[in-house]
Amino acid sequence: MRRLLFIILVCLLDISITHAGDWNIYASYHNATKAVKTDSRIFVLANADLYSYDTEDQTVELYDKANALSDFGIADIAYSSATKQLVILYQNSNIDLLGMDHTRWNMPDLKAKVLSDKTINELNVVGSEALISLNSGLALINLKDGYFVDFYNFDDKVTNATIEGQKIYAKTASGVMEGDRSQNLLDVNNWKKVTGSTITFGQTAEEKKEATEMLEKVKDIVPNSPTRNYSYHLYTHGNRLLMAGGNFYYPNVNYPGMALKYENGKWTTFEEEAAIALVGEPAYQNVTDVVQDPNDTEHHWLGTMRSGIYEFKDYKLANHYSYENSPLTTILPDSKNAHLYIRTTALNYDNDGNLWMMNNECDTIVRILKKDRTWTSIYFDDIAGHTTFDKIIFDRRGWMWSNSRRDATTGHYAGILVMNYNGTLSTHTDDNYIFIHSFHNQDGIDYDPIFVYDITETLDGSMWIGTSHGLFVCEDPSTVFDKDFHLTQLKVPRNDGSNLADYLLNGVNVKCITIDGGNRKWIGTVDNGVYLISANGMETIEHFTAENSPLISNTINDIAINGETGEVFIATDKGLCSYHGDATDPATSISSKSLKVYPNPVRPEYQGKVHITGLMYNSNVKIVSVSGKLVTEGTSIGGEFTWDCCMQNGRRVASGIYYALCTDEEGEKGAVAKILIIR
């Protein structure tokens, strides 16, 4: 059997590495639903994403918002042999015309048009025109010249449409309508109902057979990718990304049980079949957490909103714990569906190798599976019955912090649980804990957040908290049990001569906070994209939205960073994407041997920045010529320094050899890297 050669073309170019500023879309190319033949290529629609397979050279090409497309989430595709274009219709009614030479023409007219119901029923290409049947009418597109012709409002659902000669036919809920194009068809009175119509709508039997054969031809050609476009919680371990693809919102949306590992460019799916066979498909849903054993990289635990926790070894199911074989409790013990209500989330290991978790909406929330495989529980009166715990973290003191996201019922509050258990799980007399649900800031303003979404520890030991009211900072976590404890809202000066300042991201729904190697804060929001905030919180370095970047959605679920490469993974409600940041984790020591420079040499066609990694936190870097003349200088962000190949006056440097002279923050230890520039 001939072996297929799969060449995945990223950005439609031969690029071996990514650089700061690059975007990646980790779209799912499983579950092919439509295949369209063009020239030598078959374009495939799979999980609302697009790829093509070349039948001549057997290459696979991926298309997404980071390289060839203008949007994300495709509803349908069709090909016009008359104009040599693939028509791409998105779920939000946006339209791309993709030429076979990779040129793209975007047509946002239908997306921008205000209609009562934009539900798409059919995309049909006839010659050099496209017809889009909607619940609210019919849209006509001129493909040759690339413009939106008209929208015909029938006040009726249009299921199919076609063109024969000068006449347009639309099948509606009340019958087939005929419109003569020599008349003004925007006037609904110029359409007439056709009785006993013999017009053929949709594909002929022969066309359906051909489409089925093409789909069968490519069904086994699945590019390595996530199994579905579900992305909820993310965790990084070195160069490894773990992703839980469930959902923990109300009302419940039931996502199939899914957890994935991404490492060295390859996706691995945690086996689903065994879990479904064990507990049933309705129970194995909404995996919201995946945690890795600190002592065994191939040993993981999955937490679910439905049915307790699952243990996996080598990505295969090993054990399942529910209310029947553990202290975990179901919300509805007397129900025949009790097994569907064991909401166990916020999994994490403590420093002693014990697995902590939150058993939501029960009397005793905190459950711990100890290293010796025995169970223990900790009861807190203040959080009994509370709901939606998202995260458990252990700070540098070993204290446990967890957020209860939402104010769900009377007497329950969103807030932060902090516990100092003094390293003893069997003795509780020395425990100290507090549940903070009313936030008091430095100016004496009180907040009672409806949502407390996230909490994270920064490199300087402060705790940043994301809420529906914005950002709050616990600058000295050791004071959290004090009577006069308060949180801080960072004030950003307006610098307009007024001497006034504004609270950082005040009123913004902050969903998640992640710290990069330079102690900068990556902030994900509920509906406003992603912010990159400077280490001191005084500067907004970036604000990415779906409108100004390849970000696939403004609704952010989580953010995680690969500290080795600086890649910032962003989980959204539409799937996973990433931005290649310019900060890596700092090294603990500095040496010439550990420094890495890329690209090196810098060739004439390369217009990006040079990256120097392997540096310590806040390393001082001077770029000098062979003669020792200073070209530029600066400070590393985390363990990385970037150089734009320019002198301090902004002019590009000439060809030659340059040296990066690097020292630690104190200037006591140094290292040197050589850089070759070719112009």
PDB file of N, CA, C and O in Angstrom, residues 152-155 177-180 183-193:
ATOM      1  N   TYR A 152     -33.096  39.308  -0.900  1.00  0.00           N
ATOM      2  CA  TYR A 152     -34.526  39.263  -1.183  1.00  0.00           C
ATOM      3  C   TYR A 152     -35.263  38.762   0.056  1.00  0.00           C
ATOM      4  O   TYR A 152     -35.081  37.623   0.480  1.00  0.00           O
ATOM      5  N   ASN A 153     -36.074  39.644   0.596  1.00  0.00           N
ATOM      6  CA  ASN A 153     -36.780  39.349   1.841  1.00  0.00           C
ATOM      7  C   ASN A 153     -38.196  38.870   1.530  1.00  0.00           C
ATOM      8  O   ASN A 153     -39.022  39.640   1.054  1.00  0.00           O
ATOM      9  N   PHE A 154     -38.441  37.590   1.822  1.00  0.00           N
ATOM     10  CA  PHE A 154     -39.765  37.018   1.569  1.00  0.00           C
ATOM     11  C   PHE A 154     -40.629  36.988   2.825  1.00  0.00           C
ATOM     12  O   PHE A 154     -41.760  36.528   2.781  1.00  0.00           O
ATOM     13  N   ASP A 155     -40.059  37.436   3.936  1.00  0.00           N
ATOM     14  CA  ASP A 155     -40.726  37.232   5.227  1.00  0.00           C
ATOM     15  C   ASP A 155     -41.064  35.764   5.409  1.00  0.00           C
ATOM     16  O   ASP A 155     -42.107  35.404   5.952  1.00  0.00           O
ATOM     17  N   MET A 177     -40.953  30.104  -5.131  1.00  0.00           N
ATOM     18  CA  MET A 177     -41.113  31.450  -5.657  1.00  0.00           C
ATOM     19  C   MET A 177     -40.205  31.625  -6.869  1.00  0.00           C
ATOM     20  O   MET A 177     -39.062  31.156  -6.893  1.00  0.00           O
ATOM     21  N   GLU A 178     -40.721  32.343  -7.898  1.00  0.00           N
ATOM     22  CA  GLU A 178     -39.977  32.602  -9.121  1.00  0.00           C
ATOM     23  C   GLU A 178     -39.813  34.096  -9.301  1.00  0.00           C
ATOM     24  O   GLU A 178     -40.768  34.866  -9.151  1.00  0.00           O
ATOM     25  N   GLY A 179     -38.568  34.504  -9.621  1.00  0.00           N
ATOM     26  CA  GLY A 179     -38.313  35.923  -9.867  1.00  0.00           C
ATOM     27  C   GLY A 179     -37.599  36.122 -11.175  1.00  0.00           C
ATOM     28  O   GLY A 179     -36.579  35.475 -11.444  1.00  0.00           O
ATOM     29  N   ASP A 180     -38.128  37.000 -12.024  1.00  0.00           N
ATOM     30  CA  ASP A 180     -37.519  37.331 -13.309  1.00  0.00           C
ATOM     31  C   ASP A 180     -36.537  38.479 -13.085  1.00  0.00           C
ATOM     32  O   ASP A 180     -36.900  39.546 -12.601  1.00  0.00           O
ATOM     33  N   GLN A 183     -36.874  42.276 -13.823  1.00  0.00           N
ATOM     34  CA  GLN A 183     -37.709  43.120 -12.965  1.00  0.00           C
ATOM     35  C   GLN A 183     -36.969  43.436 -11.663  1.00  0.00           C
ATOM     36  O   GLN A 183     -35.948  42.832 -11.338  1.00  0.00           O
ATOM     37  N   ASN A 184     -37.517  44.380 -10.914  1.00  0.00           N
ATOM     38  CA  ASN A 184     -36.957  44.746  -9.617  1.00  0.00           C
ATOM     39  C   ASN A 184     -37.379  43.708  -8.585  1.00  0.00           C
ATOM     40  O   ASN A 184     -38.488  43.770  -8.046  1.00  0.00           O
ATOM     41  N   LEU A 185     -36.480  42.799  -8.288  1.00  0.00           N
ATOM     42  CA  LEU A 185     -36.835  41.701  -7.394  1.00  0.00           C
ATOM     43  C   LEU A 185     -36.746  42.076  -5.922  1.00  0.00           C
ATOM     44  O   LEU A 185     -37.082  41.263  -5.052  1.00  0.00           O
ATOM     45  N   LEU A 186     -36.274  43.306  -5.646  1.00  0.00           N
ATOM     46  CA  LEU A 186     -36.328  43.764  -4.263  1.00  0.00           C
ATOM     47  C   LEU A 186     -37.772  44.017  -3.835  1.00  0.00           C
ATOM     48  O   LEU A 186     -38.080  44.017  -2.638  1.00  0.00           O
ATOM     49  N   ASP A 187     -38.623  44.215  -4.827  1.00  0.00           N
ATOM     50  CA  ASP A 187     -40.058  44.345  -4.564  1.00  0.00           C
ATOM     51  C   ASP A 187     -40.649  42.943  -4.533  1.00  0.00           C
ATOM     52  O   ASP A 187     -40.678  42.243  -5.540  1.00  0.00           O
ATOM     53  N   VAL A 188     -41.098  42.531  -3.368  1.00  0.00           N
ATOM     54  CA  VAL A 188     -41.590  41.166  -3.195  1.00  0.00           C
ATOM     55  C   VAL A 188     -42.776  40.868  -4.104  1.00  0.00           C
ATOM     56  O   VAL A 188     -43.059  39.700  -4.430  1.00  0.00           O
ATOM     57  N   ASN A 189     -43.462  41.904  -4.556  1.00  0.00           N
ATOM     58  CA  ASN A 189     -44.616  41.705  -5.430  1.00  0.00           C
ATOM     59  C   ASN A 189     -44.214  41.236  -6.822  1.00  0.00           C
ATOM     60  O   ASN A 189     -45.066  40.769  -7.592  1.00  0.00           O
ATOM     61  N   ASN A 190     -42.919  41.372  -7.169  1.00  0.00           N
ATOM     62  CA  ASN A 190     -42.454  40.915  -8.472  1.00  0.00           C
ATOM     63  C   ASN A 190     -42.032  39.450  -8.468  1.00  0.00           C
ATOM     64  O   ASN A 190     -41.550  38.938  -9.480  1.00  0.00           O
ATOM     65  N   TRP A 191     -42.181  38.809  -7.315  1.00  0.00           N
ATOM     66  CA  TRP A 191     -41.989  37.366  -7.238  1.00  0.00           C
ATOM     67  C   TRP A 191     -43.358  36.700  -7.307  1.00  0.00           C
ATOM     68  O   TRP A 191     -44.340  37.209  -6.760  1.00  0.00           O
ATOM     69  N   LYS A 192     -43.404  35.558  -7.967  1.00  0.00           N
ATOM     70  CA  LYS A 192     -44.680  34.846  -8.047  1.00  0.00           C
ATOM     71  C   LYS A 192     -44.499  33.396  -7.632  1.00  0.00           C
ATOM     72  O   LYS A 192     -43.444  32.791  -7.825  1.00  0.00           O
ATOM     73  N   LYS A 193     -45.546  32.887  -7.033  1.00  0.00           N
ATOM     74  CA  LYS A 193     -45.502  31.497  -6.599  1.00  0.00           C
ATOM     75  C   LYS A 193     -45.743  30.582  -7.799  1.00  0.00           C
ATOM     76  O   LYS A 193     -46.640  30.818  -8.608  1.00  0.00           O
TER      77      LYS A 193
END
